[in-house]
Amino acid sequence: MHLEEKLLKIVHKYPNSEEIGEIARHLEVGYEFSLNDCIEKLNGIWELRWSSSKAPFLKYSPFIDNLQILDINSSNGMNLLKPKRVNKIFGSAILINLIQINEKRIGVRFTHAGLVGPKIGNYQINGLAKINREQKGWLDITYLSNNLRICRGDKGTLFLLKRRIDEKLFIKFENFIKNFN
């Protein structure tokens, strides 16, 4: 079994296994790629399945989706905590602008944060506030396939994200983000 397949099976079956970080590190070693060649692979919806962080909102939960939605073409993204099985832009959100810094690093500037309510008719309940003091970070992409992304944040946190195919939610994000550009 390929190491990536093994990792995805463990993450699915035992999402808090200590073995996950070690397997992720093995995948990172010797993996050569350049964002210049495959930045489009970042586009879409990514579900956080594991992180080395102790922060509760960066841990896997069977009740909450922890999503990162990236639209590389518009350089926009959103970190979204939402209830499972609710296929809407609904929950706690942080909006981000993305900037490619080099062949492995994506710069992140946080622009808005808060709560996003449900859409009622044509009106989206929006409790997002503009972040006045500049907040920046970055992610080094250390492994990227069609199904899996491993990255390291500017504070040293190791993240493992699984691609989620959900065209409807992505379109809802594209429509939502237009209000902030």
GROMACS .gro file of C-alpha atoms in nm:
model
  181
    1MET     CA    1   0.000   0.000   0.000
    2HIS     CA    2   0.130   0.345  -0.094
    3LEU     CA    3   0.217   0.565   0.206
    4GLU     CA    4  -0.043   0.829   0.112
    5GLU     CA    5  -0.321   0.566   0.100
    6LYS     CA    6  -0.210   0.431   0.437
    7LEU     CA    7  -0.214   0.781   0.587
    8LEU     CA    8  -0.562   0.858   0.451
    9LYS     CA    9  -0.698   0.529   0.592
   10ILE     CA   10  -0.552   0.597   0.937
   11VAL     CA   11  -0.681   0.956   0.936
   12HIS     CA   12  -1.028   0.832   0.846
   13LYS     CA   13  -1.038   0.545   1.097
   14TYR     CA   14  -0.826   0.690   1.382
   15PRO     CA   15  -0.827   1.070   1.339
   16ASN     CA   16  -0.631   1.136   1.659
   17SER     CA   17  -0.364   0.871   1.611
   18GLU     CA   18  -0.011   0.975   1.702
   19GLU     CA   19   0.107   0.774   1.401
   20ILE     CA   20  -0.039   1.036   1.161
   21GLY     CA   21   0.233   1.296   1.220
   22GLU     CA   22   0.509   1.044   1.169
   23ILE     CA   23   0.365   0.913   0.840
   24ALA     CA   24   0.309   1.271   0.720
   25ARG     CA   25   0.675   1.351   0.791
   26HIS     CA   26   0.780   1.045   0.585
   27LEU     CA   27   0.570   1.169   0.292
   28GLU     CA   28   0.733   1.513   0.314
   29VAL     CA   29   1.087   1.374   0.297
   30GLY     CA   30   1.218   1.378  -0.055
   31TYR     CA   31   0.893   1.508  -0.203
   32GLU     CA   32   0.987   1.752  -0.475
   33PHE     CA   33   0.742   1.989  -0.635
   34SER     CA   34   0.697   2.354  -0.717
   35LEU     CA   35   0.385   2.564  -0.674
   36ASN     CA   36   0.486   2.724  -1.002
   37ASP     CA   37   0.401   2.392  -1.173
   38CYS     CA   38   0.089   2.294  -0.977
   39ILE     CA   39  -0.062   2.588  -0.788
   40GLU     CA   40  -0.401   2.510  -0.948
   41LYS     CA   41  -0.407   2.189  -0.740
   42LEU     CA   42  -0.462   2.408  -0.433
   43ASN     CA   43  -0.792   2.532  -0.573
   44GLY     CA   44  -1.100   2.389  -0.402
   45ILE     CA   45  -1.218   2.276  -0.061
   46TRP     CA   46  -0.981   2.119   0.188
   47GLU     CA   47  -1.090   1.957   0.514
   48LEU     CA   48  -0.851   1.973   0.808
   49ARG     CA   49  -0.816   1.613   0.924
   50TRP     CA   50  -0.521   1.646   1.163
   51SER     CA   51  -0.281   1.902   1.301
   52SER     CA   52   0.003   1.903   1.551
   53SER     CA   53  -0.156   2.204   1.724
   54LYS     CA   54  -0.301   2.181   2.074
   55ALA     CA   55  -0.571   2.439   1.987
   56PRO     CA   56  -0.916   2.273   1.996
   57PHE     CA   57  -1.033   2.445   1.677
   58LEU     CA   58  -0.737   2.289   1.491
   59LYS     CA   59  -0.829   1.934   1.597
   60TYR     CA   60  -1.057   1.696   1.408
   61SER     CA   61  -1.414   1.676   1.536
   62PRO     CA   62  -1.685   1.432   1.422
   63PHE     CA   63  -1.942   1.712   1.467
   64ILE     CA   64  -1.773   2.010   1.300
   65ASP     CA   65  -1.626   2.056   0.954
   66ASN     CA   66  -1.302   2.252   0.962
   67LEU     CA   67  -1.268   2.364   0.603
   68GLN     CA   68  -1.027   2.575   0.407
   69ILE     CA   69  -1.177   2.696   0.081
   70LEU     CA   70  -0.922   2.831  -0.167
   71ASP     CA   71  -0.993   3.015  -0.492
   72ILE     CA   72  -0.648   3.053  -0.641
   73ASN     CA   73  -0.779   3.242  -0.946
   74SER     CA   74  -0.909   3.528  -0.730
   75SER     CA   75  -0.639   3.489  -0.458
   76ASN     CA   76  -0.915   3.452  -0.195
   77GLY     CA   77  -0.982   3.195   0.070
   78MET     CA   78  -1.182   3.118   0.380
   79ASN     CA   79  -1.124   2.913   0.692
   80LEU     CA   80  -1.470   2.790   0.794
   81LEU     CA   81  -1.585   2.600   1.102
   82LYS     CA   82  -1.937   2.475   1.035
   83PRO     CA   83  -2.172   2.200   1.152
   84LYS     CA   84  -2.128   1.869   0.969
   85ARG     CA   85  -2.382   1.795   0.698
   86VAL     CA   86  -2.474   2.162   0.654
   87ASN     CA   87  -2.377   2.238   0.296
   88LYS     CA   88  -2.375   2.616   0.329
   89ILE     CA   89  -2.139   2.902   0.407
   90PHE     CA   90  -2.250   2.902   0.771
   91GLY     CA   91  -2.046   2.915   1.092
   92SER     CA   92  -1.732   3.080   1.219
   93ALA     CA   93  -1.521   3.217   0.936
   94ILE     CA   94  -1.198   3.399   0.860
   95LEU     CA   95  -1.147   3.545   0.513
   96ILE     CA   96  -0.798   3.545   0.366
   97ASN     CA   97  -0.603   3.687   0.073
   98LEU     CA   98  -0.343   3.454  -0.075
   99ILE     CA   99  -0.006   3.547  -0.222
  100GLN     CA  100   0.248   3.302  -0.361
  101ILE     CA  101   0.580   3.390  -0.196
  102ASN     CA  102   0.804   3.124  -0.352
  103GLU     CA  103   0.795   2.770  -0.490
  104LYS     CA  104   0.658   2.622  -0.166
  105ARG     CA  105   0.524   2.911   0.041
  106ILE     CA  106   0.183   3.077   0.028
  107GLY     CA  107   0.142   3.403   0.215
  108VAL     CA  108  -0.185   3.458   0.399
  109ARG     CA  109  -0.335   3.793   0.501
  110PHE     CA  110  -0.643   3.769   0.722
  111THR     CA  111  -0.900   4.031   0.622
  112HIS     CA  112  -1.233   3.958   0.799
  113ALA     CA  113  -1.343   3.736   1.088
  114GLY     CA  114  -1.666   3.648   1.266
  115LEU     CA  115  -1.986   3.456   1.214
  116VAL     CA  116  -2.173   3.389   0.893
  117GLY     CA  117  -2.539   3.303   0.928
  118PRO     CA  118  -2.768   3.125   0.689
  119LYS     CA  119  -2.886   3.273   0.363
  120ILE     CA  120  -3.251   3.377   0.383
  121GLY     CA  121  -3.388   3.445   0.038
  122ASN     CA  122  -3.125   3.659  -0.131
  123TYR     CA  123  -2.984   3.791   0.199
  124GLN     CA  124  -2.682   3.630   0.363
  125ILE     CA  125  -2.663   3.698   0.737
  126ASN     CA  126  -2.311   3.831   0.780
  127GLY     CA  127  -2.137   3.900   1.110
  128LEU     CA  128  -1.789   3.930   0.964
  129ALA     CA  129  -1.587   4.230   1.075
  130LYS     CA  130  -1.290   4.377   0.893
  131ILE     CA  131  -0.963   4.303   1.070
  132ASN     CA  132  -0.812   4.648   1.120
  133ARG     CA  133  -0.468   4.547   1.248
  134GLU     CA  134  -0.280   4.360   0.979
  135GLN     CA  135  -0.264   3.986   1.050
  136LYS     CA  136  -0.033   3.781   0.830
  137GLY     CA  137   0.100   3.429   0.816
  138TRP     CA  138   0.226   3.175   0.569
  139LEU     CA  139   0.205   2.807   0.485
  140ASP     CA  140   0.479   2.594   0.336
  141ILE     CA  141   0.320   2.329   0.115
  142THR     CA  142   0.535   2.021   0.178
  143TYR     CA  143   0.320   1.758   0.003
  144LEU     CA  144   0.042   1.802  -0.252
  145SER     CA  145  -0.156   1.544  -0.444
  146ASN     CA  146  -0.509   1.536  -0.583
  147ASN     CA  147  -0.641   1.410  -0.247
  148LEU     CA  148  -0.400   1.526   0.021
  149ARG     CA  149  -0.215   1.841   0.126
  150ILE     CA  150   0.046   1.854   0.399
  151CYS     CA  151   0.171   2.194   0.506
  152ARG     CA  152   0.357   2.370   0.784
  153GLY     CA  153   0.250   2.702   0.922
  154ASP     CA  154   0.461   3.000   1.025
  155LYS     CA  155   0.438   2.886   1.390
  156GLY     CA  156   0.566   2.535   1.308
  157THR     CA  157   0.229   2.357   1.311
  158LEU     CA  158   0.197   2.056   1.083
  159PHE     CA  159  -0.139   2.037   0.901
  160LEU     CA  160  -0.292   1.749   0.709
  161LEU     CA  161  -0.587   1.837   0.484
  162LYS     CA  162  -0.796   1.609   0.266
  163ARG     CA  163  -0.955   1.738  -0.053
  164ARG     CA  164  -1.334   1.751  -0.045
  165ILE     CA  165  -1.515   1.752  -0.377
  166ASP     CA  166  -1.818   1.978  -0.331
  167GLU     CA  167  -1.883   2.197  -0.634
  168LYS     CA  168  -2.203   2.346  -0.487
  169LEU     CA  169  -2.028   2.470  -0.172
  170PHE     CA  170  -1.740   2.609  -0.378
  171ILE     CA  171  -1.984   2.806  -0.596
  172LYS     CA  172  -2.154   2.936  -0.280
  173PHE     CA  173  -1.812   3.054  -0.160
  174GLU     CA  174  -1.737   3.225  -0.493
  175ASN     CA  175  -2.068   3.412  -0.473
  176PHE     CA  176  -2.017   3.498  -0.105
  177ILE     CA  177  -1.664   3.633  -0.145
  178LYS     CA  178  -1.776   3.881  -0.416
  179ASN     CA  179  -1.918   4.095  -0.132
  180PHE     CA  180  -1.567   4.149   0.007
  181ASN     CA  181  -1.365   4.234  -0.305
   0.00000   0.00000   0.00000
